[in-house]
């Protein structure tokens, strides 16, 4: 436990001093502000692109458009940035040999994995909260009349998907020696989820639903209860990934 | 009982056998020189002692406790200095030592005290607030020693601590190690023999995956002392005359001459300097110099490795 | 774009501009104070960091920043 806390502290210092947290916060803050802005401006931009004579009218933008932007950007760009930033989470320490010192000081390998996971999840939580807060504030400002339903639940689903992805990333990192290998395996995990999504019957159990059903939840076309099974499965899978990472890392020859 | 005991250690990587039944015993309060060529398996042995690598068979005991791979329990008695220690470049030495102290479970007060003391010992007192990222090799090595001594280990393992350093840096490290001798046992791997001669009191030579030779430095020199003599004569004529003496034409004796200097190596048990002195007095020759050859660690090493 | 429209977007533009400036300046200071990069040189990174909005500094911290 002391090892876990000490190493967690070191991870936090590392995120701050190597500008990892800084980049994440800026990226997510920029998204947070631009999401509603893009929603608002999109019709005007499209109209200005339209050729003369053709008059296309677009429906007035609403809060849903802002949230569509939010879920699209946070999953497609935000999570990709996070995965790239964290791809070297184990490999950089192993290849440089910085971990050897601490392990020979009696730091348990389980503590290493668990504190790394905790710190990644913390960074993701702060980032998504910042992005959500900004988008929420500006959406209220631009579209004060629009009502959304299940907003927090929908964001929570997205957060859980991020957690699942980070667990998969950690598992990949414990399997390979390089950060490219780690990226590759994480990519394969996501790809498998996407392919499985083709079969409608599996949709209820596929973690990727957590990142695709968000808009449906907000406009009430998808029922909250239909996601309970996938939430349970994602939690379980994350737990399995983290446990496997611990087991693999404990057996790794350094 | 030794502080570190290794019995019948085997380890191979693929089909390449690195350790082949290694036995070693390191007594308490010694500086134990662990000598071997590059690739002889020194680092592998050390990593097994630290539980970082899994041996194929054999056992390692530290302070009476068996080392198991993947567990780091025995490491609380060990301090380890890797050959090129790497630290987090964004931290300063003080922060790094505190991190190490927290991991080993020292109290806050103790950490504070120890950090100051060790940074003083390794001469990084004035750099304690500077980022490690800007440190030179030698400074990192010194911080490595401080880090290794933090938990007052009974056994300090140094993997080639001097190999990557310039002469000044090497001297500094060796001085620090000598200073630490009273407090801990040091296992010190290297292929630089002069370093061993400078600080170690016991050595073991690793060759072919086994300990080819071990003992205290003086013991080993005694055991491997050749009856070797160097005689310098006034001129080449006398040297030739001595060289061709009938009494020296024996299989146990090998002679070589370089101008007026003759080197005699004798392997016979009952032959010694007196025998040569007798011949000299019989022939009525007085050499300019008569010296007994001291075996160097290098000659011992070369002999074992060959 | 007339002033009225611009005014409407002030609450968006100002934070974005502040973020961009903070990001650029942080990156610029880092570029100037740590003259070792994984690739490229000082002039290149100064230009990238100052003139490519958001992505430039992010690229620098993620890819160009040398080891400490």
Coordinates of C-alpha atoms in Angstrom, one line a residue:
Chain A
X1 CA 0.0 0.0 0.0
X2 CA 2.8 2.4 0.8
X3 CA 4.4 1.5 -2.4
X4 CA 1.2 2.1 -4.3
X5 CA 0.8 5.6 -2.9
X6 CA 4.4 6.5 -3.3
X7 CA 4.4 5.4 -6.9
X8 CA 1.1 7.1 -7.6
X9 CA 2.6 10.3 -6.4
X10 CA 5.5 9.8 -8.7
X11 CA 3.1 9.2 -11.6
X12 CA 1.2 12.4 -10.9
X13 CA 4.5 14.4 -10.8
X14 CA 5.5 12.7 -14.1
X15 CA 2.2 13.7 -15.8
X16 CA 2.6 17.3 -14.7
X17 CA 6.3 17.7 -15.4
X18 CA 6.4 15.9 -18.7
X19 CA 3.4 18.0 -19.9
X20 CA 1.2 15.0 -20.4
X21 CA -1.6 16.4 -18.3
X22 CA -1.1 19.8 -19.8
X23 CA -1.6 18.6 -23.4
X24 CA -4.7 16.5 -22.3
X25 CA -6.3 19.4 -20.5
X26 CA -5.7 21.8 -23.4
X27 CA -7.0 19.4 -26.0
X28 CA -10.1 18.7 -24.0
X29 CA -10.7 22.3 -23.1
X30 CA -10.4 23.3 -26.8
X31 CA -13.0 20.7 -27.7
X32 CA -15.2 21.7 -24.8
X33 CA -15.3 25.3 -26.2
X34 CA -15.5 24.4 -29.9
X35 CA -18.2 21.7 -29.7
X36 CA -21.1 24.2 -29.2
X37 CA -19.5 26.7 -31.4
X38 CA -19.2 24.3 -34.3
X39 CA -22.8 23.3 -33.8
X40 CA -23.8 26.9 -34.0
X41 CA -21.7 27.8 -37.0
X42 CA -22.1 24.6 -39.0
X43 CA -25.2 25.7 -41.0
X44 CA -23.7 29.1 -41.8
X45 CA -20.5 27.4 -43.0
X46 CA -22.4 25.0 -45.1
X47 CA -24.6 27.7 -46.5
X48 CA -21.6 29.8 -47.5
X49 CA -20.2 26.8 -49.3
X50 CA -23.3 26.2 -51.3
X51 CA -23.1 27.4 -54.9
X52 CA -25.0 30.4 -56.1
X53 CA -28.6 29.9 -57.1
X54 CA -29.1 26.8 -55.1
X55 CA -30.7 27.7 -51.9
X56 CA -30.4 25.1 -49.2
X57 CA -31.9 25.7 -45.8
X58 CA -30.6 23.9 -42.8
X59 CA -32.6 23.4 -39.7
X60 CA -31.8 25.7 -36.8
X61 CA -29.0 24.2 -34.7
X62 CA -29.9 22.8 -31.3
X63 CA -28.3 21.6 -28.1
X64 CA -28.3 18.1 -29.6
X65 CA -25.9 19.2 -32.3
X66 CA -23.5 20.5 -29.7
X67 CA -23.7 17.2 -27.8
X68 CA -23.3 15.3 -31.1
X69 CA -20.1 17.2 -31.6
X70 CA -19.0 16.5 -28.0
X71 CA -19.5 12.8 -28.2
X72 CA -17.9 12.6 -31.7
X73 CA -14.8 14.6 -30.7
X74 CA -14.3 13.1 -27.3
X75 CA -14.4 9.6 -28.6
X76 CA -12.7 10.0 -32.0
X77 CA -10.0 12.5 -31.3
X78 CA -9.8 12.8 -27.5
X79 CA -9.5 9.1 -26.8
X80 CA -7.0 8.6 -29.7
X81 CA -4.8 11.4 -28.2
X82 CA -5.0 9.7 -24.8
X83 CA -4.1 6.3 -26.1
X84 CA -1.2 7.7 -28.0
X85 CA 0.0 9.7 -25.0
X86 CA -0.2 6.6 -22.8
X87 CA 1.1 4.1 -25.2
X88 CA 4.6 4.2 -23.6
X89 CA 3.2 3.8 -20.1
X90 CA 5.3 0.7 -19.4
X91 CA 7.6 0.4 -22.4
X92 CA 9.3 3.7 -21.7
X93 CA 10.1 2.8 -18.1
X94 CA 11.2 -0.7 -19.1
X95 CA 13.5 0.2 -22.0
X96 CA 15.1 3.0 -20.0
X97 CA 15.4 0.9 -16.9
X98 CA 14.0 3.4 -14.5
X99 CA 11.7 0.8 -13.0
X100 CA 14.5 -1.6 -12.1
X101 CA 15.8 0.7 -9.3
X102 CA 12.4 0.9 -7.7
X103 CA 11.6 -2.7 -8.0
X104 CA 14.8 -3.6 -6.3
X105 CA 13.8 -1.3 -3.5
X106 CA 10.9 -3.6 -2.7
X107 CA 8.2 -2.0 -4.8
X108 CA 5.7 -4.7 -5.8
X109 CA 4.9 -5.1 -9.4
X110 CA 1.2 -5.2 -8.6
X111 CA 1.5 -1.8 -7.1
X112 CA 3.2 -0.5 -10.3
X113 CA 0.3 -1.7 -12.5
X114 CA -2.4 -0.6 -10.2
X115 CA -1.0 2.9 -9.6
X116 CA -0.4 3.4 -13.3
X117 CA -4.0 2.4 -14.0
X118 CA -5.3 4.7 -11.3
X119 CA -3.4 7.6 -12.6
X120 CA -4.5 7.1 -16.2
X121 CA -8.1 6.9 -15.1
X122 CA -7.7 10.0 -13.0
X123 CA -6.3 12.0 -15.9
X124 CA -9.1 10.8 -18.2
X125 CA -11.7 11.7 -15.6
X126 CA -10.4 15.2 -15.1
X127 CA -10.1 15.7 -18.9
X128 CA -13.6 14.5 -19.7
X129 CA -15.0 16.5 -16.8
X130 CA -13.4 19.6 -18.0
X131 CA -14.6 19.1 -21.6
X132 CA -18.1 18.3 -20.4
X133 CA -18.2 21.3 -18.1
X134 CA -17.2 23.7 -20.9
X135 CA -19.5 22.2 -23.5
X136 CA -22.4 22.2 -20.9
X137 CA -21.8 25.9 -20.0
X138 CA -21.6 27.1 -23.6
X139 CA -24.5 25.0 -24.8
X140 CA -26.6 26.5 -22.0
X141 CA -25.5 29.9 -23.2
X142 CA -26.2 29.3 -26.9
X143 CA -29.3 27.1 -26.7
X144 CA -30.9 28.0 -23.4
X145 CA -34.3 26.5 -24.3
X146 CA -33.3 23.1 -25.4
X147 CA -33.8 20.3 -23.0
X148 CA -31.8 17.1 -23.0
X149 CA -32.4 13.9 -21.2
X150 CA -30.1 11.4 -19.6
X151 CA -27.1 13.7 -20.2
X152 CA -25.1 12.7 -17.2
X153 CA -25.8 9.0 -17.7
X154 CA -24.7 9.3 -21.3
X155 CA -21.4 11.0 -20.3
X156 CA -20.9 8.4 -17.6
X157 CA -21.2 5.7 -20.3
X158 CA -18.5 7.4 -22.4
X159 CA -16.3 7.7 -19.3
X160 CA -16.7 4.0 -18.7
X161 CA -15.8 3.3 -22.3
X162 CA -12.6 5.3 -21.7
X163 CA -11.8 3.3 -18.6
X164 CA -12.3 0.1 -20.6
X165 CA -10.0 1.3 -23.3
X166 CA -7.3 2.3 -20.7
X167 CA -7.6 -1.2 -19.2
X168 CA -7.1 -2.7 -22.6
X169 CA -4.1 -0.4 -23.2
X170 CA -2.5 -1.5 -19.9
X171 CA -3.0 -5.1 -20.8
X172 CA -1.5 -4.5 -24.3
X173 CA 1.5 -2.7 -22.6
X174 CA 2.2 -5.6 -20.3
X175 CA 2.2 -8.0 -23.3
X176 CA 4.7 -6.1 -25.5
X177 CA 8.0 -4.4 -25.2
X178 CA 7.4 -1.4 -27.4
X179 CA 4.8 1.3 -27.5
X180 CA 4.0 0.5 -31.1
X181 CA 3.1 -3.1 -30.1
X182 CA 1.0 -1.6 -27.3
X183 CA -0.8 0.7 -29.8
X184 CA -1.3 -2.2 -32.2
X185 CA -2.9 -4.6 -29.6
X186 CA -5.2 -1.8 -28.3
X187 CA -6.2 -1.1 -31.9
X188 CA -7.0 -4.8 -32.4
X189 CA -9.2 -4.8 -29.3
X190 CA -11.1 -1.8 -30.6
X191 CA -11.4 -3.3 -34.0
X192 CA -12.7 -6.6 -32.7
X193 CA -15.4 -4.6 -30.8
X194 CA -16.3 -2.7 -33.9
X195 CA -16.6 -5.8 -36.0
X196 CA -18.7 -7.5 -33.4
X197 CA -21.0 -4.5 -33.6
X198 CA -22.1 -5.6 -37.0
X199 CA -24.0 -8.4 -35.4
X200 CA -27.1 -6.7 -33.9
X201 CA -27.6 -9.4 -31.3
X202 CA -24.3 -8.6 -29.7
X203 CA -24.9 -4.9 -29.5
X204 CA -26.3 -5.3 -26.0
X205 CA -23.1 -6.8 -24.7
X206 CA -20.5 -4.9 -26.7
X207 CA -18.5 -2.3 -24.8
X208 CA -18.3 -0.1 -27.9
X209 CA -22.1 0.6 -27.4
X210 CA -21.0 2.8 -24.6
X211 CA -19.5 5.2 -27.1
X212 CA -22.1 4.8 -29.9
X213 CA -25.4 5.0 -28.1
X214 CA -24.7 8.4 -26.4
X215 CA -26.8 10.5 -28.7
X216 CA -29.6 8.0 -28.7
X217 CA -29.7 8.3 -24.9
X218 CA -29.9 12.0 -25.0
X219 CA -32.8 12.2 -27.5
X220 CA -34.5 9.3 -25.6
X221 CA -34.5 7.0 -28.6
X222 CA -32.5 4.5 -26.6
X223 CA -33.7 3.3 -23.2
X224 CA -31.3 3.6 -20.3
X225 CA -32.1 0.1 -19.1
X226 CA -30.9 -1.4 -22.4
X227 CA -27.3 -0.4 -21.5
X228 CA -27.2 -2.1 -18.1
X229 CA -25.9 -5.3 -19.4
X230 CA -23.1 -3.7 -21.4
X231 CA -22.1 -1.6 -18.4
X232 CA -21.8 -4.7 -16.3
X233 CA -19.8 -6.4 -19.1
X234 CA -17.5 -3.5 -19.6
X235 CA -16.7 -3.3 -15.9
X236 CA -16.0 -7.0 -15.8
X237 CA -13.8 -6.9 -18.9
X238 CA -11.9 -3.9 -17.5
X239 CA -11.3 -5.8 -14.2
X240 CA -10.2 -8.9 -16.2
X241 CA -7.8 -6.8 -18.3
X242 CA -6.2 -5.1 -15.2
X243 CA -5.9 -8.4 -13.4
X244 CA -4.3 -10.0 -16.4
X245 CA -1.9 -7.1 -16.7
X246 CA -0.9 -7.7 -13.1
X247 CA -0.4 -11.4 -13.6
X248 CA 1.6 -11.0 -16.8
X249 CA 3.7 -8.2 -15.5
X250 CA 4.6 -10.2 -12.4
X251 CA 5.9 -13.0 -14.6
X252 CA 7.8 -10.7 -16.9
X253 CA 11.6 -11.1 -17.0
X254 CA 13.1 -7.7 -16.7
Chain B
X1 CA 27.4 -18.3 7.3
X2 CA 27.7 -16.0 4.3
X3 CA 25.4 -13.1 3.6
X4 CA 24.8 -14.4 0.1
X5 CA 24.9 -18.0 -0.8
X6 CA 24.4 -19.3 -4.3
X7 CA 24.2 -23.0 -5.0
X8 CA 24.3 -24.8 -8.3
X9 CA 22.7 -22.0 -10.4
X10 CA 21.8 -22.7 -14.0
X11 CA 20.4 -20.3 -16.5
X12 CA 20.2 -20.3 -20.2
X13 CA 18.7 -17.9 -22.8
X14 CA 17.4 -20.1 -25.6
X15 CA 20.2 -22.5 -26.3
X16 CA 22.9 -20.2 -25.0
X17 CA 24.0 -21.4 -21.6
X18 CA 25.1 -18.5 -19.5
X19 CA 25.3 -20.0 -16.0
X20 CA 26.4 -23.6 -15.6
X21 CA 26.3 -24.6 -12.0
X22 CA 27.5 -21.5 -10.3
X23 CA 28.4 -21.7 -6.6
X24 CA 29.3 -18.7 -4.6
X25 CA 29.5 -17.7 -1.0
X26 CA 30.0 -14.1 0.1
X27 CA 31.0 -13.6 3.7
X28 CA 29.8 -10.6 5.8
X29 CA 31.7 -7.3 5.7
X30 CA 33.8 -8.0 2.7
X31 CA 34.2 -6.2 -0.6
X32 CA 33.7 -9.1 -2.9
X33 CA 35.1 -8.6 -6.4
X34 CA 33.1 -10.5 -9.0
X35 CA 35.3 -10.7 -12.1
X36 CA 34.6 -11.9 -15.5
X37 CA 34.8 -11.0 -19.2
X38 CA 32.0 -9.2 -20.9
X39 CA 29.1 -11.6 -21.4
X40 CA 30.4 -14.0 -18.8
X41 CA 27.1 -13.8 -16.9
X42 CA 27.8 -11.3 -14.2
X43 CA 24.7 -9.2 -14.8
X44 CA 22.6 -12.3 -15.2
X45 CA 23.7 -13.6 -11.8
X46 CA 23.0 -10.3 -10.2
X47 CA 19.5 -10.1 -11.7
X48 CA 18.8 -13.5 -10.4
X49 CA 19.9 -12.5 -6.9
X50 CA 17.5 -9.6 -7.1
X51 CA 14.7 -11.7 -8.3
X52 CA 14.4 -10.0 -11.6
X53 CA 15.2 -13.1 -13.7
X54 CA 14.1 -16.6 -13.1
X55 CA 16.9 -19.2 -12.8
X56 CA 16.5 -22.6 -14.6
X57 CA 17.6 -24.3 -11.4
X58 CA 19.6 -23.8 -8.3
X59 CA 19.0 -21.6 -5.2
X60 CA 20.0 -18.2 -4.0
X61 CA 19.9 -17.3 -0.3
X62 CA 20.3 -13.7 1.0
X63 CA 20.7 -13.3 4.7
X64 CA 19.4 -16.8 5.2
X65 CA 16.3 -16.2 3.2
X66 CA 15.6 -17.8 -0.1
X67 CA 15.1 -15.6 -3.2
X68 CA 12.0 -16.3 -5.2
X69 CA 11.5 -14.9 -8.7
X70 CA 9.0 -12.1 -9.1
X71 CA 8.8 -11.4 -5.3
X72 CA 10.9 -8.7 -3.9
X73 CA 10.9 -9.7 -0.2
X74 CA 14.6 -10.4 0.0
X75 CA 15.4 -7.2 -1.7
X76 CA 14.8 -5.2 1.5
X77 CA 18.3 -6.4 2.6
X78 CA 19.8 -5.5 -0.7
X79 CA 20.9 -2.3 -2.3
X80 CA 21.4 -2.4 -6.1
X81 CA 23.4 -0.2 -8.3
X82 CA 22.9 -1.0 -12.0
X83 CA 25.7 -0.5 -14.5
X84 CA 24.1 2.5 -16.0
X85 CA 21.5 3.7 -13.4
X86 CA 18.6 5.5 -14.9
X87 CA 16.4 7.9 -13.0
X88 CA 13.4 10.1 -13.7
X89 CA 15.0 13.1 -15.4
X90 CA 12.2 15.4 -14.3
X91 CA 13.0 14.9 -10.6
X92 CA 15.8 16.2 -8.5
X93 CA 18.0 13.9 -6.3
X94 CA 16.1 14.8 -3.1
X95 CA 12.7 14.0 -4.6
X96 CA 14.1 10.7 -6.0
X97 CA 15.6 9.6 -2.8
X98 CA 12.4 10.5 -1.0
X99 CA 10.4 8.3 -3.4
X100 CA 12.8 5.4 -2.8
X101 CA 12.5 5.9 0.9
X102 CA 8.7 5.9 0.8
X103 CA 8.8 2.7 -1.2
X104 CA 11.0 1.0 1.3
X105 CA 8.7 2.1 4.0
X106 CA 11.0 4.4 6.0
X107 CA 9.5 7.0 8.2
X108 CA 9.4 10.6 7.1
X109 CA 11.9 11.7 9.6
X110 CA 14.3 8.9 8.8
X111 CA 14.1 9.7 5.1
X112 CA 14.9 13.3 5.6
X113 CA 17.9 12.4 7.8
X114 CA 19.2 9.7 5.5
X115 CA 18.8 11.7 2.3
X116 CA 21.0 14.6 3.7
X117 CA 23.6 12.1 5.0
X118 CA 23.8 10.2 1.7
X119 CA 23.9 13.2 -0.6
X120 CA 26.7 14.4 1.6
X121 CA 28.5 11.1 1.3
X122 CA 28.3 10.9 -2.5
X123 CA 29.1 14.6 -2.9
X124 CA 25.8 15.7 -4.4
X125 CA 24.9 18.1 -1.6
X126 CA 24.9 21.2 -3.8
X127 CA 23.1 19.5 -6.6
X128 CA 20.2 18.2 -4.6
X129 CA 17.7 20.7 -6.1
X130 CA 18.9 20.3 -9.7
X131 CA 17.0 18.2 -12.2
X132 CA 18.6 14.7 -12.7
X133 CA 18.1 15.1 -16.4
X134 CA 21.1 17.4 -16.6
X135 CA 23.4 15.1 -14.7
X136 CA 26.6 13.6 -16.0
X137 CA 27.3 9.8 -16.0
X138 CA 29.4 10.1 -12.9
X139 CA 26.9 12.1 -11.0
X140 CA 24.2 9.6 -11.9
X141 CA 26.4 6.8 -10.7
X142 CA 26.9 8.6 -7.4
X143 CA 23.2 9.2 -7.0
X144 CA 22.9 5.5 -7.8
X145 CA 25.1 4.6 -4.8
X146 CA 23.1 7.0 -2.5
X147 CA 19.9 5.3 -3.7
X148 CA 21.3 1.9 -3.1
X149 CA 22.5 2.7 0.4
X150 CA 19.2 4.3 1.4
X151 CA 17.6 1.4 3.2
X152 CA 20.9 0.5 5.0
X153 CA 21.2 -2.8 3.1
X154 CA 23.2 -5.7 4.4
X155 CA 24.3 -6.4 0.9
X156 CA 25.2 -3.8 -1.7
X157 CA 25.3 -5.1 -5.2
X158 CA 27.1 -3.0 -7.8
X159 CA 27.0 -4.0 -11.4
X160 CA 30.1 -2.6 -13.1
X161 CA 29.9 0.7 -11.3
X162 CA 33.1 2.1 -12.8
X163 CA 33.1 0.8 -16.4
X164 CA 31.5 3.8 -18.0
X165 CA 33.4 6.4 -16.1
X166 CA 36.6 8.4 -16.7
X167 CA 39.5 7.9 -14.2
X168 CA 38.4 10.8 -11.9
X169 CA 34.8 9.5 -11.7
X170 CA 36.2 6.0 -11.1
X171 CA 38.3 7.0 -8.2
X172 CA 35.4 8.8 -6.7
X173 CA 33.1 5.8 -6.9
X174 CA 35.8 3.5 -5.5
X175 CA 36.4 5.9 -2.6
X176 CA 32.7 5.9 -1.8
X177 CA 32.6 2.1 -1.9
X178 CA 35.6 1.9 0.4
X179 CA 33.9 4.3 2.8
X180 CA 30.8 2.2 2.8
X181 CA 32.7 -1.0 3.6
X182 CA 32.3 -1.0 7.4
X183 CA 28.5 -0.7 7.2
X184 CA 27.7 -3.3 4.5
X185 CA 28.9 -6.2 2.4
X186 CA 29.6 -5.2 -1.1
X187 CA 29.4 -7.5 -4.1
X188 CA 31.1 -5.7 -6.9
X189 CA 31.2 -6.9 -10.5
X190 CA 33.7 -5.6 -12.9
X191 CA 36.2 -6.5 -15.7
X192 CA 38.6 -3.8 -14.6
X193 CA 41.2 -5.6 -12.6
X194 CA 43.0 -2.6 -11.2
X195 CA 39.7 -1.5 -9.5
X196 CA 39.5 -4.9 -7.9
X197 CA 43.0 -4.7 -6.6
X198 CA 42.3 -1.3 -5.2
X199 CA 39.3 -2.0 -3.1
X200 CA 38.4 -5.7 -2.9
X201 CA 39.5 -8.2 -0.3
X202 CA 38.0 -11.2 -1.9
X203 CA 37.4 -12.1 -5.5
X204 CA 35.7 -14.7 -7.6
X205 CA 36.4 -15.2 -11.3
X206 CA 33.4 -16.2 -13.3
X207 CA 34.2 -18.2 -16.4
X208 CA 32.2 -20.7 -18.5
X209 CA 29.2 -20.2 -16.3
X210 CA 31.1 -21.3 -13.2
X211 CA 33.3 -19.8 -10.5
X212 CA 36.7 -20.7 -11.9
X213 CA 38.7 -19.2 -9.0
X214 CA 37.8 -17.7 -5.7
X215 CA 39.4 -16.6 -2.4
X216 CA 41.0 -13.7 -0.7
X217 CA 43.3 -11.7 -2.9
X218 CA 46.4 -12.7 -1.0
X219 CA 45.4 -16.3 -0.8
X220 CA 45.0 -16.4 -4.6
X221 CA 48.2 -14.7 -5.2
X222 CA 49.9 -17.3 -3.0
X223 CA 48.3 -20.2 -4.6
X224 CA 49.1 -19.1 -8.1
X225 CA 52.6 -17.8 -7.3
X226 CA 55.0 -19.1 -9.8
X227 CA 58.5 -19.7 -8.9
X228 CA 59.4 -17.0 -11.3
X229 CA 62.6 -14.9 -11.2
X230 CA 64.0 -12.1 -13.3
X231 CA 67.8 -11.9 -13.4
X232 CA 69.6 -9.0 -15.0
X233 CA 73.3 -9.3 -15.9
X234 CA 76.0 -6.9 -16.6
X235 CA 76.2 -7.9 -20.3
X236 CA 74.8 -10.3 -22.8
X237 CA 77.8 -12.7 -22.5
X238 CA 77.1 -13.4 -18.9
X239 CA 73.4 -13.8 -19.6
X240 CA 74.1 -16.3 -22.3
X241 CA 76.5 -18.2 -20.1
X242 CA 73.9 -18.4 -17.3
X243 CA 71.2 -19.3 -19.7
X244 CA 73.1 -22.3 -21.1
X245 CA 74.1 -23.7 -17.7
X246 CA 73.7 -27.5 -17.7
X247 CA 71.9 -27.5 -14.4
X248 CA 69.0 -25.5 -15.9
X249 CA 68.3 -27.9 -18.7
X250 CA 65.4 -29.6 -17.1
X251 CA 61.8 -29.9 -18.3
X252 CA 60.4 -28.1 -15.2
X253 CA 62.4 -25.0 -16.0
X254 CA 61.6 -22.6 -18.8
X255 CA 64.0 -19.9 -19.7
X256 CA 63.7 -16.8 -21.9
X257 CA 66.3 -14.2 -22.5
X258 CA 66.0 -10.7 -23.7
X259 CA 69.5 -9.2 -24.2
X260 CA 71.0 -9.2 -20.7
X261 CA 67.8 -10.1 -18.9
X262 CA 66.9 -13.7 -18.2
X263 CA 63.5 -14.8 -17.0
X264 CA 63.2 -18.1 -15.2
X265 CA 60.0 -19.9 -14.6
X266 CA 60.1 -23.1 -12.4
X267 CA 57.2 -25.4 -11.8
X268 CA 59.0 -28.0 -9.7
X269 CA 58.1 -28.1 -6.0
X270 CA 61.6 -28.3 -4.5
X271 CA 63.0 -25.7 -6.7
X272 CA 63.2 -22.1 -5.5
X273 CA 65.5 -19.1 -5.5
X274 CA 68.2 -20.9 -3.5
X275 CA 68.7 -23.3 -6.4
X276 CA 69.3 -20.4 -8.7
X277 CA 71.6 -18.7 -6.2
X278 CA 73.6 -21.9 -5.9
X279 CA 74.1 -22.0 -9.7
X280 CA 75.1 -18.4 -9.7
X281 CA 77.7 -18.9 -7.0
X282 CA 79.1 -22.1 -8.7
X283 CA 79.5 -20.2 -11.9
X284 CA 80.9 -17.2 -10.1
X285 CA 78.5 -14.8 -11.7
X286 CA 77.0 -11.8 -9.9
X287 CA 73.8 -10.6 -11.4
X288 CA 73.0 -6.9 -11.3
X289 CA 69.4 -7.6 -10.2
X290 CA 67.7 -10.7 -8.8
X291 CA 63.9 -10.3 -8.4
X292 CA 61.1 -12.5 -7.5
X293 CA 58.1 -12.2 -9.9
X294 CA 54.9 -11.1 -8.2
X295 CA 51.8 -12.6 -9.8
X296 CA 49.4 -9.9 -11.0
X297 CA 45.7 -10.3 -11.0
X298 CA 45.9 -9.9 -14.7
X299 CA 48.1 -12.9 -15.2
X300 CA 45.9 -14.9 -12.9
X301 CA 42.8 -13.9 -14.8
X302 CA 44.4 -14.6 -18.2
X303 CA 45.4 -18.0 -17.0
X304 CA 41.9 -18.9 -15.8
X305 CA 40.2 -17.6 -18.8
X306 CA 42.5 -19.2 -21.3
Chain C
X1 CA -17.9 39.6 -40.5
X2 CA -19.4 42.6 -38.9
X3 CA -18.9 43.7 -35.3
X4 CA -22.2 42.5 -34.0
X5 CA -21.6 38.9 -35.1
X6 CA -18.1 39.1 -33.7
X7 CA -19.4 40.3 -30.4
X8 CA -21.7 37.3 -30.2
X9 CA -18.8 35.0 -30.4
X10 CA -16.6 36.8 -27.9
X11 CA -17.3 34.4 -25.1
X12 CA -15.9 31.6 -27.4
X13 CA -13.0 33.5 -29.0
X14 CA -11.5 34.9 -25.9
X15 CA -10.9 31.7 -24.0
X16 CA -9.7 30.0 -27.2
X17 CA -7.3 32.8 -27.9
X18 CA -6.1 32.6 -24.3
X19 CA -5.6 28.9 -24.5
X20 CA -3.7 29.2 -27.7
X21 CA -1.4 31.9 -26.2
X22 CA -0.8 29.9 -23.1
X23 CA 0.0 26.8 -25.1
X24 CA 2.3 28.6 -27.5
X25 CA 4.2 30.5 -24.8
X26 CA 4.7 27.3 -22.6
X27 CA 5.9 25.4 -25.7
X28 CA 8.1 28.4 -26.8
X29 CA 9.8 28.6 -23.4
X30 CA 10.4 24.9 -23.4
X31 CA 11.8 25.0 -26.9
X32 CA 14.2 27.7 -26.0
X33 CA 15.3 26.3 -22.7
X34 CA 15.8 22.7 -23.8
X35 CA 17.8 22.9 -27.0
X36 CA 17.7 19.2 -27.6
X37 CA 15.0 17.6 -29.8
X38 CA 14.1 14.2 -31.0
X39 CA 14.3 15.7 -34.5
X40 CA 14.4 19.1 -36.2
X41 CA 16.1 22.2 -34.9
X42 CA 15.3 25.2 -32.8
X43 CA 14.2 27.5 -35.6
X44 CA 11.9 24.9 -36.9
X45 CA 10.2 24.2 -33.6
X46 CA 9.9 27.9 -32.8
X47 CA 8.0 28.4 -36.0
X48 CA 5.9 25.3 -35.6
X49 CA 5.0 26.2 -32.0
X50 CA 4.2 29.9 -32.8
X51 CA 2.4 29.5 -36.1
X52 CA 0.5 26.2 -36.1
X53 CA -2.5 26.7 -33.9
X54 CA -3.0 24.2 -31.1
X55 CA -1.6 21.3 -33.1
X56 CA 2.0 22.8 -33.3
X57 CA 2.6 22.9 -29.5
X58 CA 0.9 19.6 -29.0
X59 CA 3.1 18.0 -31.6
X60 CA 6.2 19.5 -30.0
X61 CA 5.3 18.1 -26.5
X62 CA 4.3 14.7 -27.9
X63 CA 6.9 14.1 -30.5
X64 CA 9.6 16.8 -30.7
X65 CA 10.6 17.2 -27.0
X66 CA 14.0 15.6 -26.3
X67 CA 14.8 13.6 -23.3
X68 CA 15.4 15.6 -20.2

